[in-house]
Tab-separated table of C-alpha atoms in Angstrom:
chain	number	residue	atom	x	y	z
S	1	UNK	CA	90.390	91.245	101.607
S	2	UNK	CA	90.167	89.998	97.998
S	3	UNK	CA	88.644	94.118	97.639
S	4	UNK	CA	92.297	95.642	98.644
S	5	UNK	CA	94.630	94.613	96.285
S	6	UNK	CA	93.156	96.415	93.281
S	7	UNK	CA	91.983	99.200	95.590
S	8	UNK	CA	95.341	99.789	96.613
S	9	UNK	CA	97.256	98.978	92.828
S	10	UNK	CA	94.603	101.625	91.420
S	11	UNK	CA	94.880	104.370	93.969
S	12	UNK	CA	98.212	105.115	91.954
S	13	UNK	CA	95.932	106.331	89.260
S	14	UNK	CA	94.719	109.367	91.643
S	15	UNK	CA	98.423	110.015	92.601
S	16	UNK	CA	98.626	107.701	96.050
S	17	UNK	CA	101.633	105.485	96.484
S	18	UNK	CA	101.813	104.974	100.397
S	19	UNK	CA	98.319	103.577	101.182
S	20	UNK	CA	97.838	101.747	104.592
S	21	UNK	CA	95.063	99.271	105.506
S	22	UNK	CA	94.024	97.594	108.275
S	23	UNK	CA	95.620	94.661	107.766
S	24	UNK	CA	93.685	91.823	109.303
S	25	UNK	CA	90.527	93.998	109.790
S	26	UNK	CA	90.016	96.983	112.133
S	27	UNK	CA	86.804	95.625	114.252
S	28	UNK	CA	83.754	93.145	113.402
S	29	UNK	CA	84.607	89.984	111.466
S	30	UNK	CA	85.774	86.794	113.219
S	31	UNK	CA	88.402	84.948	114.259
S	32	UNK	CA	89.641	83.259	110.966
S	33	UNK	CA	92.897	81.872	111.258
S	34	UNK	CA	93.583	81.133	107.079
S	35	UNK	CA	92.497	84.756	106.448
S	36	UNK	CA	94.708	86.381	109.015
S	37	UNK	CA	97.951	84.716	107.391
S	38	UNK	CA	97.314	85.927	103.535
S	39	UNK	CA	95.925	88.944	104.923
S	40	UNK	CA	99.199	89.571	106.434
S	41	UNK	CA	101.176	88.065	103.221
S	42	UNK	CA	99.294	90.686	101.242
S	43	UNK	CA	100.220	93.517	103.769
S	44	UNK	CA	103.999	92.606	103.771
S	45	UNK	CA	104.052	93.082	100.155
S	46	UNK	CA	102.037	96.536	100.324
S	47	UNK	CA	103.351	99.797	100.699
S	48	UNK	CA	102.637	99.912	104.542
S	49	UNK	CA	102.187	96.940	106.615
S	50	UNK	CA	100.247	98.097	109.404
S	51	UNK	CA	98.728	95.318	111.048
S	52	UNK	CA	95.764	97.432	113.262
S	53	UNK	CA	92.583	96.495	115.206
S	54	UNK	CA	90.020	97.756	117.470
S	55	UNK	CA	90.468	97.634	121.328
S	56	UNK	CA	88.670	94.481	121.258
S	57	UNK	CA	90.942	91.976	123.386
S	58	UNK	CA	89.817	89.198	120.818
S	59	UNK	CA	90.770	91.084	117.642
S	60	UNK	CA	94.636	91.621	118.433
S	61	UNK	CA	96.695	91.078	115.016
S	62	UNK	CA	100.039	89.437	116.825
S	63	UNK	CA	101.406	86.625	114.762
S	64	UNK	CA	100.891	84.122	118.543
S	65	UNK	CA	97.250	84.953	118.733
S	66	UNK	CA	96.662	82.817	115.739
S	67	UNK	CA	98.973	79.526	116.886
S	68	UNK	CA	100.672	77.286	115.062
S	69	UNK	CA	101.590	76.315	112.269
S	70	UNK	CA	100.424	80.254	111.330
S	71	UNK	CA	102.577	81.847	113.644
S	72	UNK	CA	106.046	80.590	112.284
S	73	UNK	CA	104.450	81.615	108.819
S	74	UNK	CA	103.578	85.258	110.007
S	75	UNK	CA	107.083	85.641	111.577
S	76	UNK	CA	108.716	84.563	108.568
S	77	UNK	CA	106.772	86.950	106.329
S	78	UNK	CA	107.473	89.650	109.030
S	79	UNK	CA	110.997	89.021	108.523
S	80	UNK	CA	110.719	89.214	104.885
S	81	UNK	CA	109.010	92.847	105.157
S	82	UNK	CA	112.019	93.913	106.833
S	83	UNK	CA	114.462	92.262	104.395
S	84	UNK	CA	112.724	93.983	101.624
S	85	UNK	CA	113.501	97.384	102.741
S	86	UNK	CA	116.131	98.251	100.310
S	87	UNK	CA	114.058	97.426	97.900
S	88	UNK	CA	111.210	99.294	99.010
S	89	UNK	CA	113.296	102.549	100.124
S	90	UNK	CA	114.388	102.410	96.296
S	91	UNK	CA	110.683	102.261	95.254
S	92	UNK	CA	110.025	105.413	97.459
S	93	UNK	CA	113.003	107.239	95.834
S	94	UNK	CA	111.558	106.301	92.380
S	95	UNK	CA	107.843	107.470	93.402
S	96	UNK	CA	109.367	110.522	94.825
S	97	UNK	CA	111.897	111.649	91.709
S	98	UNK	CA	110.251	109.762	88.777
S	99	UNK	CA	106.443	109.695	89.699
S	100	UNK	CA	106.706	105.942	89.701
S	101	UNK	CA	104.226	104.742	92.292
S	102	UNK	CA	105.584	101.892	94.561
S	103	UNK	CA	102.123	99.855	93.901
S	104	UNK	CA	100.354	100.151	90.592
S	105	UNK	CA	98.264	98.402	88.341
S	106	UNK	CA	99.488	96.381	85.444
S	107	UNK	CA	98.675	98.892	82.774
S	108	UNK	CA	101.213	101.147	83.845
S	109	UNK	CA	103.782	99.559	82.576
S	110	UNK	CA	102.254	97.505	79.869
S	111	UNK	CA	99.341	99.749	78.794
S	112	UNK	CA	98.638	98.462	75.539
S	113	UNK	CA	98.351	94.758	76.654
S	114	UNK	CA	94.990	93.415	76.776
S	115	UNK	CA	95.673	91.000	79.894
S	116	UNK	CA	97.152	94.015	81.566
S	117	UNK	CA	93.228	95.011	81.996
S	118	UNK	CA	91.633	91.912	82.600
S	119	UNK	CA	93.386	90.960	86.328
S	120	UNK	CA	92.412	93.957	88.327
S	121	UNK	CA	94.109	92.169	91.640
S	122	UNK	CA	97.297	91.490	91.056
S	123	UNK	CA	99.655	94.390	90.752
S	124	UNK	CA	103.476	95.537	90.316
S	125	UNK	CA	105.509	96.154	93.162
S	126	UNK	CA	109.134	98.251	93.115
S	127	UNK	CA	110.440	97.920	89.379
S	128	UNK	CA	110.826	94.373	89.352
S	129	UNK	CA	108.345	92.767	91.501
S	130	UNK	CA	104.570	91.053	90.044
S	131	UNK	CA	102.729	89.522	93.260
S	132	UNK	CA	99.389	87.787	92.507
S	133	UNK	CA	97.146	87.740	95.773
S	134	UNK	CA	95.719	84.986	97.525
S	135	UNK	CA	91.665	85.871	98.058
S	136	UNK	CA	90.641	82.398	97.853
S	137	UNK	CA	90.288	79.848	100.780
S	138	UNK	CA	92.527	76.539	100.478
S	139	UNK	CA	90.597	73.293	99.211
S	140	UNK	CA	90.203	71.351	101.924
S	141	UNK	CA	91.583	67.998	100.364
S	142	UNK	CA	94.409	69.175	98.637
S	143	UNK	CA	95.452	72.429	101.179
S	144	UNK	CA	96.013	74.259	98.080
S	145	UNK	CA	94.499	78.048	97.181
S	146	UNK	CA	94.818	79.132	93.500
S	147	UNK	CA	94.993	82.684	92.198
S	148	UNK	CA	94.543	83.461	87.955
S	149	UNK	CA	97.554	85.579	86.542
S	150	UNK	CA	98.055	87.296	83.780
S	151	UNK	CA	101.948	87.072	82.709
S	152	UNK	CA	103.439	90.107	80.495
S	153	UNK	CA	106.163	89.581	77.605
S	154	UNK	CA	109.386	87.960	79.062
S	155	UNK	CA	110.146	85.392	81.820
S	156	UNK	CA	108.868	85.904	85.349
S	157	UNK	CA	110.571	83.991	88.248
S	158	UNK	CA	109.017	82.851	91.680
S	159	UNK	CA	111.140	84.463	94.126
S	160	UNK	CA	110.234	81.635	96.909
S	161	UNK	CA	110.052	78.556	95.134
S	162	UNK	CA	112.416	79.355	92.123
S	163	UNK	CA	110.009	78.180	89.436
S	164	UNK	CA	110.131	79.869	86.135
S	165	UNK	CA	107.401	80.939	83.624
S	166	UNK	CA	107.147	81.818	80.070
S	167	UNK	CA	105.272	85.486	79.636
S	168	UNK	CA	102.618	86.593	77.309
S	169	UNK	CA	99.648	84.392	79.003
S	170	UNK	CA	97.431	83.563	81.622
S	171	UNK	CA	98.737	81.087	84.053
S	172	UNK	CA	97.020	79.314	87.191
S	173	UNK	CA	99.268	79.511	90.673
S	174	UNK	CA	98.633	77.168	93.232
S	175	UNK	CA	100.115	77.721	96.781
S	176	UNK	CA	99.916	76.477	100.033
S	177	UNK	CA	99.396	78.593	103.132
S	178	UNK	CA	102.836	78.770	103.490
S	179	UNK	CA	103.494	79.940	99.808
S	180	UNK	CA	102.759	83.213	97.887
S	181	UNK	CA	103.117	84.132	94.694
S	182	UNK	CA	105.915	86.885	93.849
S	183	UNK	CA	107.563	86.791	90.603
S	184	UNK	CA	110.229	88.931	89.429
S	185	UNK	CA	111.441	89.541	85.750
S	186	UNK	CA	114.041	87.745	84.533
S	187	UNK	CA	117.454	89.559	84.722
S	188	UNK	CA	116.730	91.354	87.695
S	189	UNK	CA	118.572	91.721	90.921
S	190	UNK	CA	116.378	92.457	94.099
S	191	UNK	CA	118.387	93.815	96.760
S	192	UNK	CA	117.463	92.489	100.436
S	193	UNK	CA	119.086	93.496	103.795
S	194	UNK	CA	121.089	90.328	105.157
S	195	UNK	CA	120.062	90.838	108.573
S	196	UNK	CA	116.085	90.836	109.389
S	197	UNK	CA	116.720	92.454	112.930
S	198	UNK	CA	118.947	95.432	111.562
S	199	UNK	CA	117.832	98.772	112.439
S	200	UNK	CA	115.372	99.795	110.142
S	201	UNK	CA	116.770	103.537	109.767
S	202	UNK	CA	120.190	102.570	109.165
S	203	UNK	CA	121.744	101.340	105.463
S	204	UNK	CA	122.168	97.764	106.127
S	205	UNK	CA	126.078	96.995	106.740
S	206	UNK	CA	125.261	93.199	104.379
S	207	UNK	CA	123.450	93.011	101.828
S	208	UNK	CA	122.058	89.821	100.268
S	209	UNK	CA	121.509	90.086	95.997
S	210	UNK	CA	118.739	87.627	94.760
S	211	UNK	CA	120.265	87.611	91.380
S	212	UNK	CA	117.751	86.142	88.468
S	213	UNK	CA	119.243	84.935	85.839
S	214	UNK	CA	118.710	86.869	82.231
S	215	UNK	CA	119.765	90.343	80.580
S	216	UNK	CA	118.505	93.151	82.830
S	217	UNK	CA	118.900	96.435	84.844
S	218	UNK	CA	118.232	97.219	88.323
S	219	UNK	CA	118.756	99.726	90.856
S	220	UNK	CA	119.228	100.500	94.417
S	221	UNK	CA	118.867	103.918	95.541
S	222	UNK	CA	120.385	105.129	99.456
S	223	UNK	CA	120.837	108.659	100.848
S	224	UNK	CA	122.538	109.862	104.176
S	225	UNK	CA	119.571	110.164	106.085
S	226	UNK	CA	119.192	113.983	106.514
S	227	UNK	CA	117.034	116.336	106.253
S	228	UNK	CA	117.471	117.067	102.569
S	229	UNK	CA	118.992	113.914	101.447
S	230	UNK	CA	120.671	113.620	98.249
S	231	UNK	CA	120.073	110.280	96.574
S	232	UNK	CA	122.879	107.857	95.802
S	233	UNK	CA	122.163	105.261	92.570
S	234	UNK	CA	123.754	101.469	92.627
S	235	UNK	CA	123.204	100.346	89.315
S	236	UNK	CA	123.104	96.502	88.892
S	237	UNK	CA	123.550	95.369	85.239
S	238	UNK	CA	123.516	91.946	84.229
S	239	UNK	CA	123.912	89.697	81.365
S	240	UNK	CA	123.634	86.192	80.557
S	241	UNK	CA	125.790	84.224	77.670
S	242	UNK	CA	124.672	80.623	76.873
S	243	UNK	CA	127.848	78.122	76.341
S	244	UNK	CA	127.418	75.466	73.521
S	245	UNK	CA	126.272	72.147	75.583
S	246	UNK	CA	124.156	74.068	78.054
S	247	UNK	CA	126.467	76.353	80.630
S	248	UNK	CA	126.155	79.900	80.931
S	249	UNK	CA	128.630	82.699	82.032
S	250	UNK	CA	126.828	85.354	84.170
S	251	UNK	CA	128.139	88.635	84.120
S	252	UNK	CA	127.060	91.149	87.284
S	253	UNK	CA	128.478	94.553	87.143
S	254	UNK	CA	127.912	97.010	89.655
S	255	UNK	CA	128.177	100.880	89.405
S	256	UNK	CA	127.723	103.834	91.671
S	257	UNK	CA	126.863	107.455	91.190
S	258	UNK	CA	125.327	110.167	93.638
S	259	UNK	CA	125.770	110.049	97.462
S	260	UNK	CA	128.613	108.183	99.199
S	261	UNK	CA	127.946	104.708	99.969
S	262	UNK	CA	129.193	103.018	102.649
S	263	UNK	CA	131.904	99.656	102.318
S	264	UNK	CA	129.604	96.486	103.166
S	265	UNK	CA	129.444	93.116	102.643
S	266	UNK	CA	127.676	91.627	99.620
S	267	UNK	CA	125.977	88.473	98.972
S	268	UNK	CA	124.791	87.452	96.099
S	269	UNK	CA	122.542	84.150	95.455
S	270	UNK	CA	122.907	83.794	91.510
S	271	UNK	CA	119.613	81.324	91.481
S	272	UNK	CA	121.548	78.609	89.443
S	273	UNK	CA	122.409	74.872	90.495
S	274	UNK	CA	126.069	75.309	90.007
S	275	UNK	CA	129.362	76.829	88.490
S	276	UNK	CA	133.019	75.917	87.592
S	277	UNK	CA	134.136	79.433	89.165
S	278	UNK	CA	133.400	82.677	90.090
S	279	UNK	CA	135.534	85.492	89.624
S	280	UNK	CA	135.667	89.512	90.701
S	281	UNK	CA	137.451	91.882	88.577
S	282	UNK	CA	141.129	90.955	87.542
S	283	UNK	CA	140.723	87.209	88.523
S	284	UNK	CA	139.873	87.322	91.969
S	285	UNK	CA	138.403	84.462	93.017
S	286	UNK	CA	134.935	84.259	95.231
S	287	UNK	CA	134.055	81.518	97.762
S	288	UNK	CA	130.697	80.405	96.470
S	289	UNK	CA	128.442	77.117	97.225
S	290	UNK	CA	125.158	75.399	96.187
S	291	UNK	CA	122.621	76.047	98.982
S	292	UNK	CA	119.004	74.458	99.491
S	293	UNK	CA	116.204	76.169	99.858
S	294	UNK	CA	115.774	78.032	103.116
S	295	UNK	CA	111.902	77.935	104.574
S	296	UNK	CA	112.767	79.823	107.265
S	297	UNK	CA	113.879	83.109	105.086
S	298	UNK	CA	111.704	82.301	102.449
S	299	UNK	CA	114.687	81.707	100.101
S	300	UNK	CA	114.937	79.092	97.059
S	301	UNK	CA	117.565	77.059	96.373
S	302	UNK	CA	120.743	78.541	94.154
S	303	UNK	CA	124.041	79.650	94.297
S	304	UNK	CA	125.504	81.725	97.126
S	305	UNK	CA	128.342	84.078	96.543
S	306	UNK	CA	130.101	85.401	99.489
S	307	UNK	CA	132.367	88.459	98.132
S	308	UNK	CA	133.588	89.796	101.672
S	309	UNK	CA	133.383	93.590	102.154
S	310	UNK	CA	133.878	95.532	98.957
S	311	UNK	CA	133.337	99.585	97.762
S	312	UNK	CA	130.545	99.892	96.155
S	313	UNK	CA	131.156	103.318	95.325
S	314	UNK	CA	133.901	101.767	93.268
S	315	UNK	CA	132.231	99.759	91.413
S	316	UNK	CA	133.103	95.784	90.674
S	317	UNK	CA	132.251	93.162	88.024
S	318	UNK	CA	131.204	89.690	89.223
S	319	UNK	CA	131.437	86.510	86.862
S	320	UNK	CA	129.840	83.271	87.613
S	321	UNK	CA	131.300	81.108	84.731
S	322	UNK	CA	130.046	77.762	83.559
S	323	UNK	CA	126.967	78.172	85.418
S	324	UNK	CA	124.142	75.316	85.368
S	325	UNK	CA	120.313	76.247	85.398
S	326	UNK	CA	118.505	74.724	88.058
S	327	UNK	CA	115.934	71.721	86.912
S	328	UNK	CA	112.680	73.384	85.531
S	329	UNK	CA	110.708	70.199	86.721
S	330	UNK	CA	111.605	69.347	90.705
S	331	UNK	CA	109.994	65.583	91.318
S	332	UNK	CA	110.472	65.810	94.970
S	333	UNK	CA	107.888	69.160	94.606
S	334	UNK	CA	105.500	66.920	93.159
S	335	UNK	CA	106.135	64.231	95.913
S	336	UNK	CA	105.390	67.132	98.862
S	337	UNK	CA	101.858	68.260	97.376
S	338	UNK	CA	100.571	64.989	96.902
S	339	UNK	CA	101.966	63.372	100.394
S	340	UNK	CA	100.031	66.634	102.194
S	341	UNK	CA	96.598	66.021	100.097
S	342	UNK	CA	93.850	64.216	101.796
S	343	UNK	CA	93.223	61.596	99.300
S	344	UNK	CA	93.254	57.684	98.597
S	345	UNK	CA	96.380	56.449	98.288
S	346	UNK	CA	96.027	54.721	95.313
S	347	UNK	CA	95.192	57.476	93.736
S	348	UNK	CA	98.454	59.216	94.859
S	349	UNK	CA	100.420	56.549	93.909
S	350	UNK	CA	98.999	56.473	90.220
S	351	UNK	CA	100.156	60.154	90.120
S	352	UNK	CA	103.476	59.454	91.539
S	353	UNK	CA	104.380	56.514	89.377
S	354	UNK	CA	103.260	58.454	86.230
S	355	UNK	CA	105.776	61.274	87.131
S	356	UNK	CA	108.554	58.333	88.076
S	357	UNK	CA	107.995	57.040	84.369
S	358	UNK	CA	107.988	60.491	82.837
S	359	UNK	CA	104.556	60.082	81.564
S	360	UNK	CA	103.503	63.199	82.812
S	361	UNK	CA	100.210	63.724	80.414
S	362	UNK	CA	98.820	60.370	82.435
S	363	UNK	CA	99.701	62.186	85.652
S	364	UNK	CA	97.228	65.067	84.702
S	365	UNK	CA	94.581	62.656	83.720
S	366	UNK	CA	94.065	61.229	86.800
S	367	UNK	CA	90.988	62.350	89.061
S	368	UNK	CA	92.192	65.296	91.128
S	369	UNK	CA	90.987	68.127	92.844
S	370	UNK	CA	90.989	71.024	90.890
S	371	UNK	CA	93.714	72.672	93.020
S	372	UNK	CA	96.175	69.953	93.162
S	373	UNK	CA	95.562	69.509	89.125
S	374	UNK	CA	96.537	73.159	88.717
S	375	UNK	CA	99.329	72.602	90.938
S	376	UNK	CA	100.760	69.482	88.927
S	377	UNK	CA	100.184	71.464	85.962
S	378	UNK	CA	102.824	74.672	87.342
S	379	UNK	CA	104.913	72.305	87.869
S	380	UNK	CA	105.065	70.766	84.598
S	381	UNK	CA	104.877	73.800	82.453
S	382	UNK	CA	108.096	75.191	84.530
S	383	UNK	CA	110.835	76.289	82.308
S	384	UNK	CA	114.605	76.581	82.955
S	385	UNK	CA	116.509	79.773	82.783
S	386	UNK	CA	118.208	79.319	79.327
């Protein structure tokens, strides 16, 4: 599996953008639950996610063949694959219309950056996502696996945890088996199908927009499904203006062109902690609420805004006023990392007391497994959105 991410990304150099692997391995091999989960996570974030094997009854790839908790994790990522269809279909149109590969090496977008050539296993997916495959096993005492990554200029946000990273540097990303490093550009809008059980061949009736605070432009491509379809494009333009005192105003302008687009519900999640109010166009207020992280849907905590049914073809502007950023450092995450680690209670207590007393360097000075140390460093190095 460690060979496949680079192989898939560099296929773009030869004009192959839709590439399929036998996720989990086709034949031979052994029953390895952790490897199967990591392989499926990679498959979900690949052009084609094909769970395929020989007729050997012991090599089937159905999630329930691997028991719990692996089956639950695999089901969550399979549902994520379906929710990603609007993003993947937009990437497919970009490949067709603009020769931009769905999955591609880092140097396709950052050809003059040295780091883009020195981390061949990470890759770009669609216009905004950076995927860092985990191809190493979990360390047994911390239950974490790590991957070394290079981040291009600008800030990136983990779409599952909400952690925000400074760019132009190398980082070590530590993840449990349930988690996988997928980082979006700051300012991106990632369109998702809100219903993981909808018909894959139809345009979703309800969109969920994962809005990463920042300034940027994103697109959603759709068509009428005919033999010679015309592309319809929805453009999302996001801007962020910081107020004195720490708040910010986020403006998201949605415009459409090309083929007619149906009315549908839109439920954008701004990825901020809270806001004073949210309005649409001429002062019409939208309902909003701060929601906790949703492990079942792999969604980070954030501000959920329900716009109801809107006419995408007419466009609209959403204003999130007085937004408050989520805290960069979440002590509860650190507690959970320590809780699951199979270490001496006193060692874990020393780290936790240092964290509670804001002696963060002291927390890192405790002798810990490398993967757990990397995970703590990652948490402490996170930044706020503004």
